[in-house]
Every structure is written in C-alpha cells, then in structure tokens.
C-alpha cells in the first residue's frame, strides 16, 4: 500500500477551498476530521496492475465483511497529516518554551533518553518473555533500583507504581502491612498526619487507603508547626507524610525533629519526593530518618510530565519494610543471573508486568548520562533558577514566606489585586501572550493570590530572566494610571488559539461530542 497520488486523493489544498487559509493561527475552531471528510476520498489506493486476479470474495469473504460501511472520516493522507500538524502547532509544550508550572516539574527532557527507549531490543520485548530471554531488561531494572536507593539513601525499591499518587497508595499500603504485622493486626493505628502545605494527592491517598487525615498547620517560616504536631501525636498514628520541599518551595527546617517525634509514637515517616530535582545529590531522605519515599520519574528523571502519558512513581523503603514490597521484584540471583522474587509478606501487585518499563529505561539512561556530579548540578541549577526568579520579583509581588527557596517559589499577587483588580489568574493569562506557559495559580491554598513558579534547571539564564521580566512587566502595566494595562490583563489572552474558558463549567459540564460544540472557539 502506498499513499494515493494527489489527484486521486483529491487533496483539499488549495483548490478544495475548505482548508484553512492561515495554517497555524486564528480563533476559529479547528474543523474535525469528520468535517473534513469527503465521501469516497481515501488516504491510500492499492495498485491494480501485475496482481493476481482476485475477487473481493476471495480477498475478504462475505462472512468477515461488515453489513454496513463503518462511519469513518474519509480524508486523504495529506489532509490527515495537515490536520494533526495544525493541532500540534496550536499547542504549547515543554519542547517549545519555558513551562513554569509549579509542583509539576515541566522541564525539557533530553532526546537521548527517548532514543534509548526506542531501541528495538528494549521496546519490542514482550513483557511475558521468560527471564532467560530478558536478562538485559532485568539487569537494567535491578540497576535502576540500586541507583534510586543510592540517591534516596534507602534499602530497596519497587518500580511498579505508574504515577506519584500510585506510589503514595503503595507507601500507605506498606505502612498498613507493617503495622498489622507488628501490632498483631490491631486496627488502632488509623491516622496519618499531613501538613496543610502538602501536595493535594497526599490527603487523597490517605483517604483512599482507608486511613484518616489529621492536618497540622504551618508556622511563620513556612515549616511544620512543631507544637501543633506534638499535640496530634499519639499511639493511634500510623505515620506522617511530608512533602519536602513543601508546596511553598521551602525545605522543612526541623525535619530531624519531626521524624524523631513521629518515630517516638511508633509511626512511620513518608517522604513525598515527587520533586526530587530540589535535593538530588545533595541530601537523602534515608539519612533524615524516613522509612518510605516515592519519586516521580516523570518529573525529575527524563520522562515528560503531563499530557496523560505513562509515568512511574517508584517507592523506596528502609530495611524494615523490604519484606512487604510489591512483587514479584526483579532481582540478581546468587549465581549472577537475573530473575523474579516475591517478598515474603508482599502487599501484592501494584501494576501489571514490570511497571511502565520504558519510563524506567529513560530514568536509567538519565542517571547514567548525568552521573552523581551531573545529578547534583540538576538540583543546584533548579534551586538557583527558582531563587533568581524570587529575587527578581521582590518589590513587585509579595513574598509571603521570605527565605531562600528550593526548586520553586511562591509569590502573591495580593497587593496588585487590591490596588488594580488584576488577580493571579489575570497575571497567568497575560503571561501566555508574552510567550510563556502560566505558572500554577491559587495553590498552595495557604497563600492568597498565589503564583507557584518552577522555572526548572533546563532553562537558560536568559530564558529565566525573560520569564521574571515578563511577570514584572505585567504587574507594572497593571499599575499604570490609565487602567489600560489592567484591562489588558483581565481580557487576556487575546493571541492564543483558545481564549479564557470557564474552567468550572468545563469541569462540571463536560462536552465531549462535536455535535454539541459551542459555536465559538472560546
Ligand atoms: C506531582 C506530585 C504528586 C503526584 O504525582 P502524579 O504522578 O501526578 O500522581 C505528588 N506529590 C507532589 C509533591 C507532586 O509534585
């Protein structure tokens, strides 16, 4: 089969008149493939010369044919490719520019890691292949586990969980299994403590795993309120989940004291290490006394985050939890070969097969390419860039917890909103017109008019400065006497394919069919 020649495909461009005159821009909704469809048009035509003289019945017996033609869009290959290419050009991506979406680590990922993940020797292996045929894959998984243990200071890790939140659930199930084994199955430990500055998935995971959330507050320096923690600690506490750096971008200053207090009542300490690029190669959760750590390989270790693609949220644990890990686990056997092993008290499977293996392969490649010095540089640069942005915004935005930040900074547009009516949301929307993706807004909840900015380590000093300058420009324009700047921000974005959408309505009244699509592109 080959692409049909242009005259047979009846390409829509340029004579068809239905193709868009300007391929990239504009607010008009992109026609769907069904709208581009022309009856009888095909993306491929079969050669007819020099072939055996088969009848349709010989090629596809009637019993295998659909009674009615399936309703599919009928488009040429050329128009099909143009359609999807136009859609990609309407999109903003990590490969296009800075994406300072706080807590999400939307950084550029090296293409060499994608190259490794596309090697046929890895990519084309069926997950059910026996260990005798997949020694290389198993060795790689064992090596990655060891690297992650060295990086986190833990004893062993499971690579199965397919996301950060799945890692949290795994960690909490490990907590439950550990306590049942040690307290003789007593249900007494039912509470898990979470600071109010934690990532939103933490309380959700606690509830999902059948524990109850106990919240502790934040002190004036943006850390855990230690006296508050003391008040809620008791022997019914299963453990504490700590997001570090917390969602204010701050390193928990009293971390050693916190782990000591929780261990004293028999609880376990969980480190939410989704944003490990803040501490990579500098400090290790294991050395701080943590029992469980999850990592987001799709944030820190070379798989793009977001877009609904596969991820990996490995969970590393201290010695006392190794026997409870999900299984079977890839292991090195005493004779040096590789195989599978199910830990004695395993909580069972968290994911089919090996987890999201190609994400794991990208992470293995990233660790090898960087080495320990390179990984440390990742953290140092991520932290430097975030502090640069914070200092550049000083005096323009409020800095609610004003101390050196880690990989991200949280600033407030509260005074700008009070003076000019321009809110954090307007700043974020106006930033799109200046060529940057918006930061996270209105999170963490403990900061009014929050803008949570994570410049990441992969952006150049020039790009990071331009991002900060754009944020300053928006605030200065908003404060202009004649009010034009404020109005511009409140009406932004005017230059993007989609304008301001009603995000609440979009979430509550999802319209997923073309027929009900509103007439404008908004
Ligand atoms: C992203 C993130 C998570 C959740 O990870 P997912 O892969 O999106 O489930 C958890 N904690 C923190 C701190 C995060 O930044």
Short mmCIF file of C-alpha atoms and ligand atoms in Angstrom, two decimals:
data_model
loop_
_atom_site.label_atom_id
_atom_site.label_comp_id
_atom_site.label_asym_id
_atom_site.label_seq_id
_atom_site.Cartn_x
_atom_site.Cartn_y
_atom_site.Cartn_z
CA UNK A 1 0.00 0.00 0.00
CA UNK A 2 1.31 3.44 -0.88
CA UNK A 3 -0.01 6.96 -0.47
CA UNK A 4 -2.54 7.64 -3.21
CA UNK A 5 -1.33 10.15 -5.82
CA UNK A 6 -2.53 13.66 -5.15
CA UNK A 7 -5.12 13.75 -7.91
CA UNK A 8 -6.75 10.55 -6.65
CA UNK A 9 -6.69 11.73 -3.05
CA UNK A 10 -8.46 14.87 -4.24
CA UNK A 11 -6.44 16.91 -1.75
CA UNK A 12 -8.33 19.78 -0.19
CA UNK A 13 -5.48 22.21 -0.62
CA UNK A 14 -5.54 24.61 -2.25
CA UNK A 15 -8.40 24.20 -4.72
CA UNK A 16 -10.82 22.43 -2.38
CA UNK A 17 -11.46 25.70 -0.64
CA UNK A 18 -12.17 24.13 2.76
CA UNK A 19 -8.63 24.12 4.04
CA UNK A 20 -7.69 26.90 6.43
CA UNK A 21 -6.02 29.78 4.63
CA UNK A 22 -3.66 30.51 7.52
CA UNK A 23 -2.49 27.15 8.74
CA UNK A 24 -1.45 27.99 12.30
CA UNK A 25 -3.31 30.82 13.94
CA UNK A 26 -6.80 32.10 14.46
CA UNK A 27 -9.60 31.59 16.94
CA UNK A 28 -11.95 29.63 14.68
CA UNK A 29 -12.40 26.10 15.96
CA UNK A 30 -10.30 23.59 14.10
CA UNK A 31 -12.56 21.54 11.80
CA UNK A 32 -12.76 17.96 12.99
CA UNK A 33 -11.72 15.07 10.78
CA UNK A 34 -15.44 14.34 10.24
CA UNK A 35 -15.97 17.86 8.97
CA UNK A 36 -13.03 17.46 6.59
CA UNK A 37 -14.45 14.19 5.29
CA UNK A 38 -15.46 13.94 1.61
CA UNK A 39 -17.37 10.86 0.51
CA UNK A 40 -15.19 8.38 -1.34
CA UNK A 41 -11.90 10.08 -0.53
CA UNK A 42 -9.13 7.72 0.56
CA UNK A 43 -5.72 8.11 2.12
CA UNK A 44 -4.36 5.15 0.17
CA UNK A 45 -5.08 3.40 -3.10
CA UNK A 46 -3.96 -0.10 -3.97
CA UNK A 47 -2.07 -0.92 -7.16
CA UNK A 48 -4.12 -2.85 -9.63
CA UNK A 49 -1.55 -3.86 -12.25
CA UNK A 50 0.54 -7.04 -12.08
CA UNK A 51 -1.52 -8.63 -9.32
CA UNK A 52 -3.41 -11.95 -9.31
CA UNK A 53 -6.97 -11.52 -10.40
CA UNK A 54 -8.62 -11.95 -7.01
CA UNK A 55 -12.27 -11.22 -6.46
CA UNK A 56 -13.45 -9.34 -3.42
CA UNK A 57 -14.97 -12.60 -2.14
CA UNK A 58 -11.54 -14.26 -2.34
CA UNK A 59 -9.85 -11.36 -0.60
CA UNK A 60 -12.39 -10.86 2.20
CA UNK A 61 -15.13 -13.49 2.36
CA UNK A 62 -18.56 -12.03 2.97
CA UNK A 63 -18.77 -13.54 6.45
CA UNK A 64 -15.96 -11.24 7.56
CA UNK A 65 -17.37 -8.07 6.00
CA UNK A 66 -19.40 -5.54 7.98
CA UNK A 67 -23.03 -5.42 6.88
CA UNK A 68 -22.94 -1.61 6.73
CA UNK A 69 -19.93 0.59 5.95
CA UNK A 70 -18.39 1.84 9.19
CA UNK A 71 -18.84 5.57 9.64
CA UNK A 72 -15.28 6.86 9.46
CA UNK A 73 -13.95 10.17 8.22
CA UNK A 74 -12.90 9.88 4.58
CA UNK A 75 -9.82 12.02 4.14
CA UNK A 76 -6.62 11.97 2.13
CA UNK A 77 -3.32 11.16 3.83
CA UNK A 78 -2.17 14.68 3.02
CA UNK A 79 -5.12 16.32 4.76
CA UNK A 80 -4.91 13.87 7.64
CA UNK A 81 -1.30 14.84 8.34
CA UNK A 82 -2.10 18.54 7.92
CA UNK A 83 -4.96 18.20 10.42
CA UNK A 84 -2.81 16.75 13.18
CA UNK A 85 0.12 19.02 12.38
CA UNK A 86 -2.18 22.08 12.69
CA UNK A 87 -3.38 20.81 16.06
CA UNK A 88 0.19 20.38 17.32
CA UNK A 89 1.02 23.93 16.21
CA UNK A 90 -1.86 25.24 18.32
CA UNK A 91 -0.35 23.64 21.38
CA UNK A 92 2.28 24.87 23.84
CA UNK A 93 4.80 22.28 25.02
CA UNK A 94 7.98 21.75 27.03
CA UNK A 95 9.86 21.41 23.75
CA UNK A 96 8.66 24.87 22.67
CA UNK A 97 9.45 27.05 25.67
CA UNK A 98 9.55 27.64 29.42
CA UNK A 99 6.76 25.91 31.34
CA UNK A 100 6.99 27.17 34.94
CA UNK A 101 4.03 25.16 36.28
CA UNK A 102 4.92 24.92 39.97
CA UNK A 103 4.96 21.46 41.60
CA UNK A 104 4.73 19.78 38.20
CA UNK A 105 8.37 19.98 37.05
CA UNK A 106 7.61 20.56 33.40
CA UNK A 107 11.19 20.59 32.20
CA UNK A 108 12.87 19.83 28.93
CA UNK A 109 13.85 16.15 28.71
CA UNK A 110 16.93 15.02 26.80
CA UNK A 111 16.15 13.36 23.49
CA UNK A 112 18.92 10.82 24.06
CA UNK A 113 16.71 9.21 26.73
CA UNK A 114 13.88 8.89 24.20
CA UNK A 115 16.36 7.39 21.76
CA UNK A 116 17.31 4.73 24.30
CA UNK A 117 13.64 3.98 24.97
CA UNK A 118 13.01 3.45 21.25
CA UNK A 119 15.77 0.85 20.78
CA UNK A 120 14.08 -2.26 19.40
CA UNK A 121 15.99 -4.55 21.76
CA UNK A 122 14.13 -2.92 24.66
CA UNK A 123 10.95 -1.55 23.10
CA UNK A 124 9.91 -4.69 21.20
CA UNK A 125 10.30 -7.18 24.07
CA UNK A 126 7.02 -8.75 25.14
CA UNK A 127 6.55 -8.37 28.90
CA UNK A 128 5.66 -12.07 29.20
CA UNK A 129 9.03 -13.15 27.78
CA UNK A 130 10.74 -15.54 30.23
CA UNK A 131 13.72 -14.30 32.28
CA UNK A 132 16.04 -16.47 30.16
CA UNK A 133 15.26 -14.17 27.19
CA UNK A 134 15.18 -10.86 29.10
CA UNK A 135 18.35 -10.85 31.22
CA UNK A 136 19.30 -7.39 29.91
CA UNK A 137 15.98 -5.84 30.82
CA UNK A 138 16.03 -7.39 34.30
CA UNK A 139 19.61 -6.26 34.88
CA UNK A 140 18.63 -2.72 33.91
CA UNK A 141 15.68 -2.73 36.35
CA UNK A 142 17.88 -4.04 39.17
CA UNK A 143 20.50 -1.36 38.41
CA UNK A 144 17.86 1.37 38.38
CA UNK A 145 16.53 0.17 41.72
CA UNK A 146 20.06 0.31 43.14
CA UNK A 147 20.66 3.81 41.74
CA UNK A 148 17.40 5.09 43.24
CA UNK A 149 18.37 3.55 46.60
CA UNK A 150 21.75 5.29 46.49
CA UNK A 151 20.05 8.59 45.54
CA UNK A 152 17.44 8.35 48.33
CA UNK A 153 19.50 6.54 50.97
CA UNK A 154 17.04 3.65 51.23
CA UNK A 155 17.42 -0.15 51.30
CA UNK A 156 15.22 -1.34 48.40
CA UNK A 157 12.63 -0.02 45.99
CA UNK A 158 9.65 -1.14 43.92
CA UNK A 159 9.49 0.16 40.36
CA UNK A 160 5.86 -0.90 39.79
CA UNK A 161 3.75 2.17 40.68
CA UNK A 162 2.80 4.01 37.48
CA UNK A 163 2.47 7.54 38.99
CA UNK A 164 3.27 9.61 42.04
CA UNK A 165 -0.20 9.14 43.50
CA UNK A 166 0.08 5.37 42.89
CA UNK A 167 3.39 5.49 44.77
CA UNK A 168 1.65 7.20 47.67
CA UNK A 169 -1.02 4.50 47.77
CA UNK A 170 1.73 1.86 47.67
CA UNK A 171 3.59 3.55 50.53
CA UNK A 172 0.45 3.76 52.65
CA UNK A 173 -0.38 0.09 52.00
CA UNK A 174 3.17 -0.70 53.13
CA UNK A 175 2.53 1.30 56.30
CA UNK A 176 -0.66 -0.67 56.92
CA UNK A 177 1.06 -4.02 56.29
CA UNK A 178 3.96 -3.11 58.57
CA UNK A 179 1.70 -2.07 61.45
CA UNK A 180 -0.58 -5.12 61.07
CA UNK A 181 2.48 -7.37 61.24
CA UNK A 182 3.88 -5.56 64.28
CA UNK A 183 0.70 -4.70 66.21
CA UNK A 184 -0.80 -8.15 65.61
CA UNK A 185 -3.35 -6.80 63.15
CA UNK A 186 -4.74 -4.26 65.60
CA UNK A 187 -6.65 -1.54 63.80
CA UNK A 188 -5.54 1.04 66.37
CA UNK A 189 -3.25 3.00 64.05
CA UNK A 190 -5.76 4.71 61.83
CA UNK A 191 -4.47 8.27 61.47
CA UNK A 192 -1.90 9.72 59.08
CA UNK A 193 -0.62 13.23 59.71
CA UNK A 194 -0.25 15.69 56.83
CA UNK A 195 0.85 19.34 56.96
CA UNK A 196 -1.52 21.85 55.35
CA UNK A 197 1.32 22.73 52.95
CA UNK A 198 1.38 19.20 51.45
CA UNK A 199 0.64 18.27 47.87
CA UNK A 200 -3.08 17.65 47.26
CA UNK A 201 -2.61 14.00 46.36
CA UNK A 202 -1.35 13.21 49.90
CA UNK A 203 -4.70 13.56 51.74
CA UNK A 204 -6.48 11.88 48.81
CA UNK A 205 -4.16 8.86 49.01
CA UNK A 206 -4.59 8.64 52.79
CA UNK A 207 -8.37 8.50 52.41
CA UNK A 208 -8.14 6.03 49.51
CA UNK A 209 -6.03 3.66 51.58
CA UNK A 210 -8.52 3.66 54.45
CA UNK A 211 -6.67 5.90 56.91
CA UNK A 212 -7.91 9.18 58.36
CA UNK A 213 -6.19 12.51 57.68
CA UNK A 214 -5.00 14.64 60.58
CA UNK A 215 -3.82 18.06 59.43
CA UNK A 216 -1.06 20.10 61.07
CA UNK A 217 -0.56 23.77 60.38
CA UNK A 218 2.30 25.88 59.06
CA UNK A 219 4.48 28.15 61.20
CA UNK A 220 5.52 31.69 60.33
CA UNK A 221 8.62 30.47 58.48
CA UNK A 222 6.59 28.18 56.22
CA UNK A 223 7.55 24.95 58.04
CA UNK A 224 5.55 22.42 60.06
CA UNK A 225 4.10 23.83 63.30
CA UNK A 226 6.02 21.59 65.72
CA UNK A 227 3.85 22.33 68.75
CA UNK A 228 0.79 21.55 66.67
CA UNK A 229 2.42 18.29 65.63
CA UNK A 230 3.16 17.35 69.25
CA UNK A 231 -0.49 17.91 70.12
CA UNK A 232 -1.81 15.47 67.50
CA UNK A 233 0.78 12.71 68.01
CA UNK A 234 -0.41 9.58 69.76
CA UNK A 235 -0.15 5.80 69.52
CA UNK A 236 -3.04 5.70 67.01
CA UNK A 237 -0.83 7.44 64.41
CA UNK A 238 0.26 5.16 61.57
CA UNK A 239 2.66 7.72 60.17
CA UNK A 240 3.22 11.13 58.69
CA UNK A 241 3.52 12.17 55.04
CA UNK A 242 5.83 15.07 54.43
CA UNK A 243 6.09 16.82 51.08
CA UNK A 244 9.63 18.16 51.02
CA UNK A 245 10.30 20.75 49.75
CA UNK A 246 6.73 21.62 50.72
CA UNK A 247 4.35 23.33 48.31
CA UNK A 248 5.78 26.71 49.35
CA UNK A 249 9.04 25.55 47.76
CA UNK A 250 10.65 25.52 51.22
CA UNK A 251 12.89 22.91 52.80
CA UNK A 252 11.48 21.69 56.11
CA UNK A 253 13.93 23.12 58.64
CA UNK A 254 13.00 20.84 61.55
CA UNK A 255 12.89 17.62 59.61
CA UNK A 256 15.11 15.63 62.01
CA UNK A 257 12.97 16.66 64.99
CA UNK A 258 9.78 15.75 63.09
CA UNK A 259 10.98 12.25 62.21
CA UNK A 260 12.13 11.72 65.81
CA UNK A 261 8.74 12.76 67.24
CA UNK A 262 6.77 10.53 64.85
CA UNK A 263 9.07 7.54 65.41
CA UNK A 264 8.71 8.03 69.17
CA UNK A 265 4.99 7.18 68.97
CA UNK A 266 5.71 4.21 66.67
CA UNK A 267 4.67 5.95 63.42
CA UNK A 268 6.45 5.69 60.07
CA UNK A 269 7.76 8.66 58.09
CA UNK A 270 6.78 9.05 54.43
CA UNK A 271 8.75 11.40 52.17
CA UNK A 272 6.85 12.76 49.14
CA UNK A 273 9.84 13.04 46.81
CA UNK A 274 7.92 13.85 43.64
CA UNK A 275 10.08 16.95 43.25
CA UNK A 276 13.43 15.31 43.86
CA UNK A 277 15.16 17.70 41.49
CA UNK A 278 15.25 20.03 44.51
CA UNK A 279 17.61 17.83 46.56
CA UNK A 280 19.15 15.37 44.09
CA UNK A 281 22.72 14.51 45.06
CA UNK A 282 22.68 16.98 47.97
CA UNK A 283 20.68 15.33 50.79
CA UNK A 284 18.93 11.97 51.13
CA UNK A 285 15.59 11.16 52.79
CA UNK A 286 17.10 7.94 54.19
CA UNK A 287 19.71 9.96 56.10
CA UNK A 288 16.93 12.14 57.55
CA UNK A 289 15.23 9.08 59.04
CA UNK A 290 12.46 8.44 56.52
CA UNK A 291 11.00 4.95 56.06
CA UNK A 292 9.24 5.40 52.71
CA UNK A 293 9.99 7.69 49.74
CA UNK A 294 8.24 7.96 46.41
CA UNK A 295 9.85 9.57 43.37
CA UNK A 296 8.24 10.83 40.19
CA UNK A 297 10.45 9.60 37.37
CA UNK A 298 8.14 11.52 35.03
CA UNK A 299 9.10 14.78 36.69
CA UNK A 300 12.75 14.51 37.62
CA UNK A 301 14.12 11.65 35.52
CA UNK A 302 13.62 12.41 31.83
CA UNK A 303 10.04 11.46 31.01
CA UNK A 304 7.80 14.39 30.12
CA UNK A 305 5.13 15.03 32.75
CA UNK A 306 1.54 15.81 31.87
CA UNK A 307 -0.48 15.12 28.78
CA UNK A 308 -1.77 11.88 30.26
CA UNK A 309 1.20 9.82 29.17
CA UNK A 310 2.68 6.99 31.20
CA UNK A 311 4.66 7.78 34.33
CA UNK A 312 6.50 5.95 37.09
CA UNK A 313 6.36 6.53 40.84
CA UNK A 314 8.87 4.09 42.37
CA UNK A 315 8.74 3.68 46.14
CA UNK A 316 11.96 3.20 48.10
CA UNK A 317 11.86 1.88 51.65
CA UNK A 318 14.06 1.38 54.69
CA UNK A 319 15.25 -2.07 55.79
CA UNK A 320 12.24 -2.86 58.00
CA UNK A 321 9.78 -2.56 55.08
CA UNK A 322 11.64 -4.52 52.39
CA UNK A 323 9.73 -7.75 53.07
CA UNK A 324 6.41 -6.04 52.38
CA UNK A 325 7.27 -4.57 48.95
CA UNK A 326 5.04 -5.30 45.94
CA UNK A 327 6.15 -8.33 43.99
CA UNK A 328 7.39 -10.14 42.11
CA UNK A 329 10.52 -7.98 42.02
CA UNK A 330 13.42 -8.23 39.57
CA UNK A 331 16.47 -9.50 41.48
CA UNK A 332 20.08 -10.56 40.94
CA UNK A 333 20.40 -14.26 41.86
CA UNK A 334 23.39 -15.61 43.81
CA UNK A 335 24.85 -17.03 40.54
CA UNK A 336 24.83 -13.54 38.96
CA UNK A 337 21.85 -14.14 36.66
CA UNK A 338 18.59 -12.20 36.94
CA UNK A 339 15.12 -13.39 37.82
CA UNK A 340 11.98 -12.64 39.86
CA UNK A 341 11.38 -12.84 43.58
CA UNK A 342 8.23 -12.31 45.65
CA UNK A 343 8.96 -10.80 49.10
CA UNK A 344 7.66 -12.90 51.96
CA UNK A 345 4.96 -10.51 53.20
CA UNK A 346 4.42 -8.73 49.89
CA UNK A 347 1.38 -6.45 49.65
CA UNK A 348 0.93 -7.91 46.13
CA UNK A 349 0.98 -6.32 42.71
CA UNK A 350 0.52 -2.60 42.17
CA UNK A 351 0.88 -2.74 38.39
CA UNK A 352 0.98 -5.43 35.72
CA UNK A 353 4.31 -6.77 34.47
CA UNK A 354 7.36 -4.59 35.19
CA UNK A 355 5.55 -1.24 35.64
CA UNK A 356 5.92 1.34 32.89
CA UNK A 357 9.19 -0.14 31.68
CA UNK A 358 10.11 2.42 29.03
CA UNK A 359 9.78 5.24 31.57
CA UNK A 360 12.13 3.24 33.81
CA UNK A 361 14.56 2.87 30.91
CA UNK A 362 14.59 6.64 30.34
CA UNK A 363 15.36 7.15 34.03
CA UNK A 364 18.19 4.58 33.93
CA UNK A 365 19.65 6.40 30.91
CA UNK A 366 19.30 9.80 32.58
CA UNK A 367 21.09 8.62 35.73
CA UNK A 368 23.92 7.06 33.65
CA UNK A 369 24.30 10.15 31.46
CA UNK A 370 24.46 12.53 34.40
CA UNK A 371 26.50 10.61 36.93
CA UNK A 372 26.46 11.74 40.55
CA UNK A 373 28.03 15.12 39.77
CA UNK A 374 25.53 15.79 36.98
CA UNK A 375 22.57 14.91 39.19
CA UNK A 376 23.83 17.27 41.87
CA UNK A 377 24.14 20.00 39.22
CA UNK A 378 20.49 19.40 38.26
CA UNK A 379 19.42 20.25 41.83
CA UNK A 380 21.82 23.16 42.20
CA UNK A 381 20.64 24.76 38.96
CA UNK A 382 16.95 24.15 39.70
CA UNK A 383 17.37 25.85 43.09
CA UNK A 384 19.45 28.72 41.66
CA UNK A 385 16.87 29.45 38.97
CA UNK A 386 13.98 29.49 41.44
CA UNK A 387 15.83 31.86 43.77
CA UNK A 388 16.73 34.08 40.83
CA UNK A 389 13.04 34.43 39.91
CA UNK A 390 12.08 35.08 43.53
CA UNK A 391 14.66 37.85 43.92
CA UNK A 392 13.71 39.42 40.58
CA UNK A 393 10.06 39.56 41.72
CA UNK A 394 10.89 41.10 45.11
CA UNK A 395 9.26 44.51 45.45
CA UNK A 396 6.78 43.80 42.65
CA UNK A 397 4.99 40.78 44.12
CA UNK A 398 4.62 39.90 47.79
CA UNK A 399 6.90 37.17 49.16
CA UNK A 400 4.73 35.58 51.88
CA UNK A 401 7.45 33.33 53.36
CA UNK A 402 10.60 35.23 52.62
CA UNK A 403 13.51 32.82 52.89
CA UNK A 404 15.66 31.02 50.31
CA UNK A 405 13.54 28.60 48.29
CA UNK A 406 14.31 25.23 46.75
CA UNK A 407 13.17 24.30 43.22
CA UNK A 408 10.17 26.65 43.10
CA UNK A 409 8.97 29.89 44.63
CA UNK A 410 5.51 31.01 45.68
CA UNK A 411 4.74 34.71 45.33
CA UNK A 412 1.47 36.53 45.94
CA UNK A 413 -0.39 38.97 43.70
CA UNK A 414 -2.49 40.09 46.66
CA UNK A 415 -1.38 43.74 46.75
CA UNK A 416 -1.61 44.01 42.95
CA UNK A 417 -5.16 42.66 43.13
CA UNK A 418 -6.06 45.14 45.87
CA UNK A 419 -4.62 48.14 44.02
CA UNK A 420 -5.62 47.32 40.45
CA UNK A 421 -8.14 44.47 40.40
CA UNK A 422 -5.66 42.32 38.46
CA UNK A 423 -5.62 38.91 40.13
CA UNK A 424 -3.18 35.99 39.99
CA UNK A 425 -5.37 34.39 37.32
CA UNK A 426 -5.12 37.52 35.13
CA UNK A 427 -1.34 37.60 35.52
CA UNK A 428 -1.20 33.94 34.46
CA UNK A 429 -3.41 34.54 31.41
CA UNK A 430 -1.46 37.64 30.33
CA UNK A 431 1.79 35.66 30.60
CA UNK A 432 0.52 33.41 27.79
CA UNK A 433 0.50 36.42 25.46
CA UNK A 434 4.14 37.09 26.35
CA UNK A 435 5.17 33.62 25.19
CA UNK A 436 5.34 31.62 28.42
CA UNK A 437 3.16 28.92 29.89
CA UNK A 438 1.36 30.04 33.05
CA UNK A 439 2.62 29.10 36.49
CA UNK A 440 0.35 27.20 38.89
CA UNK A 441 -2.12 29.63 40.49
CA UNK A 442 -4.15 29.64 43.74
CA UNK A 443 -2.02 26.83 45.13
CA UNK A 444 -0.91 26.30 47.86
CA UNK A 445 -4.22 27.32 49.47
CA UNK A 446 -2.44 28.88 52.44
CA UNK A 447 -1.24 31.79 50.27
CA UNK A 448 -3.69 34.41 48.94
CA UNK A 449 -3.49 35.05 45.18
CA UNK A 450 -0.66 32.54 44.93
CA UNK A 451 1.57 32.14 41.89
CA UNK A 452 3.69 29.00 42.22
CA UNK A 453 6.62 29.30 39.84
CA UNK A 454 9.02 26.47 38.98
CA UNK A 455 11.50 27.63 36.32
CA UNK A 456 13.34 24.24 36.34
CA UNK A 457 17.04 23.66 35.68
CA UNK A 458 16.75 23.18 31.94
CA UNK A 459 16.01 26.81 31.04
CA UNK A 460 18.90 29.12 30.23
CA UNK A 461 19.68 32.16 32.42
CA UNK A 462 18.34 34.34 29.58
CA UNK A 463 15.02 32.49 29.49
CA UNK A 464 14.64 32.52 33.27
CA UNK A 465 15.37 36.29 33.30
CA UNK A 466 12.89 36.86 30.46
CA UNK A 467 10.22 34.93 32.38
CA UNK A 468 10.78 37.00 35.52
CA UNK A 469 10.85 40.23 33.48
CA UNK A 470 7.54 39.30 31.86
CA UNK A 471 5.96 38.85 35.31
CA UNK A 472 7.33 42.25 36.40
CA UNK A 473 6.08 43.86 33.17
CA UNK A 474 2.55 42.53 33.74
CA UNK A 475 2.46 43.96 37.28
CA UNK A 476 3.83 47.34 36.15
CA UNK A 477 1.35 47.54 33.28
CA UNK A 478 -1.46 46.67 35.68
CA UNK A 479 -0.45 49.55 37.94
CA UNK A 480 -0.43 52.08 35.07
CA UNK A 481 -2.60 55.12 35.83
CA UNK A 482 -4.88 54.93 32.78
CA UNK A 483 -6.03 51.39 33.55
CA UNK A 484 -5.28 50.04 30.07
CA UNK A 485 -2.75 47.53 31.41
CA UNK A 486 -5.19 46.21 33.98
CA UNK A 487 -7.89 45.85 31.35
CA UNK A 488 -5.48 44.05 29.02
CA UNK A 489 -4.58 41.55 31.72
CA UNK A 490 -8.22 41.00 32.64
CA UNK A 491 -9.09 40.31 28.98
CA UNK A 492 -6.06 38.12 28.30
CA UNK A 493 -5.19 36.01 26.45
CA UNK A 494 -6.11 37.57 23.12
CA UNK A 495 -3.44 35.97 20.95
CA UNK A 496 -3.82 32.27 21.69
CA UNK A 497 -5.96 29.77 19.73
CA UNK A 498 -8.31 29.48 22.72
CA UNK A 499 -9.28 32.46 24.89
CA UNK A 500 -10.31 32.45 28.51
CA UNK A 501 -12.50 29.46 29.27
CA UNK A 502 -14.95 28.94 32.10
CA UNK A 503 -12.91 26.32 33.88
CA UNK A 504 -15.60 25.45 36.43
CA UNK A 505 -18.22 24.88 33.73
CA UNK A 506 -15.76 22.87 31.66
CA UNK A 507 -15.22 20.57 34.64
CA UNK A 508 -18.89 20.33 35.64
CA UNK A 509 -20.50 20.10 32.19
CA UNK A 510 -18.06 18.22 30.04
CA UNK A 511 -18.98 18.35 26.35
CA UNK A 512 -17.18 15.57 24.58
CA UNK A 513 -19.04 15.42 21.27
CA UNK A 514 -18.67 17.60 18.19
CA UNK A 515 -22.43 17.98 17.75
CA UNK A 516 -22.82 19.91 21.00
CA UNK A 517 -19.77 22.08 20.47
CA UNK A 518 -20.45 25.76 21.14
CA UNK A 519 -20.17 27.93 18.01
CA UNK A 520 -17.12 29.97 19.07
CA UNK A 521 -13.67 28.71 19.92
CA UNK A 522 -13.81 30.01 23.50
C1 LIG B 1 3.13 15.70 41.12
C2 LIG B 1 3.15 15.44 42.54
C3 LIG B 1 2.47 14.32 43.08
C4 LIG B 1 1.58 13.40 42.28
O1 LIG B 1 2.22 12.77 41.21
P1 LIG B 1 1.37 12.15 40.00
O2 LIG B 1 2.35 11.41 39.16
O3 LIG B 1 0.77 13.33 39.29
O4 LIG B 1 0.32 11.26 40.57
C5 LIG B 1 2.60 14.10 44.44
N1 LIG B 1 3.31 14.93 45.23
C6 LIG B 1 3.95 16.02 44.74
C7 LIG B 1 4.73 16.90 45.67
C8 LIG B 1 3.89 16.32 43.39
O5 LIG B 1 4.51 17.41 42.92
#
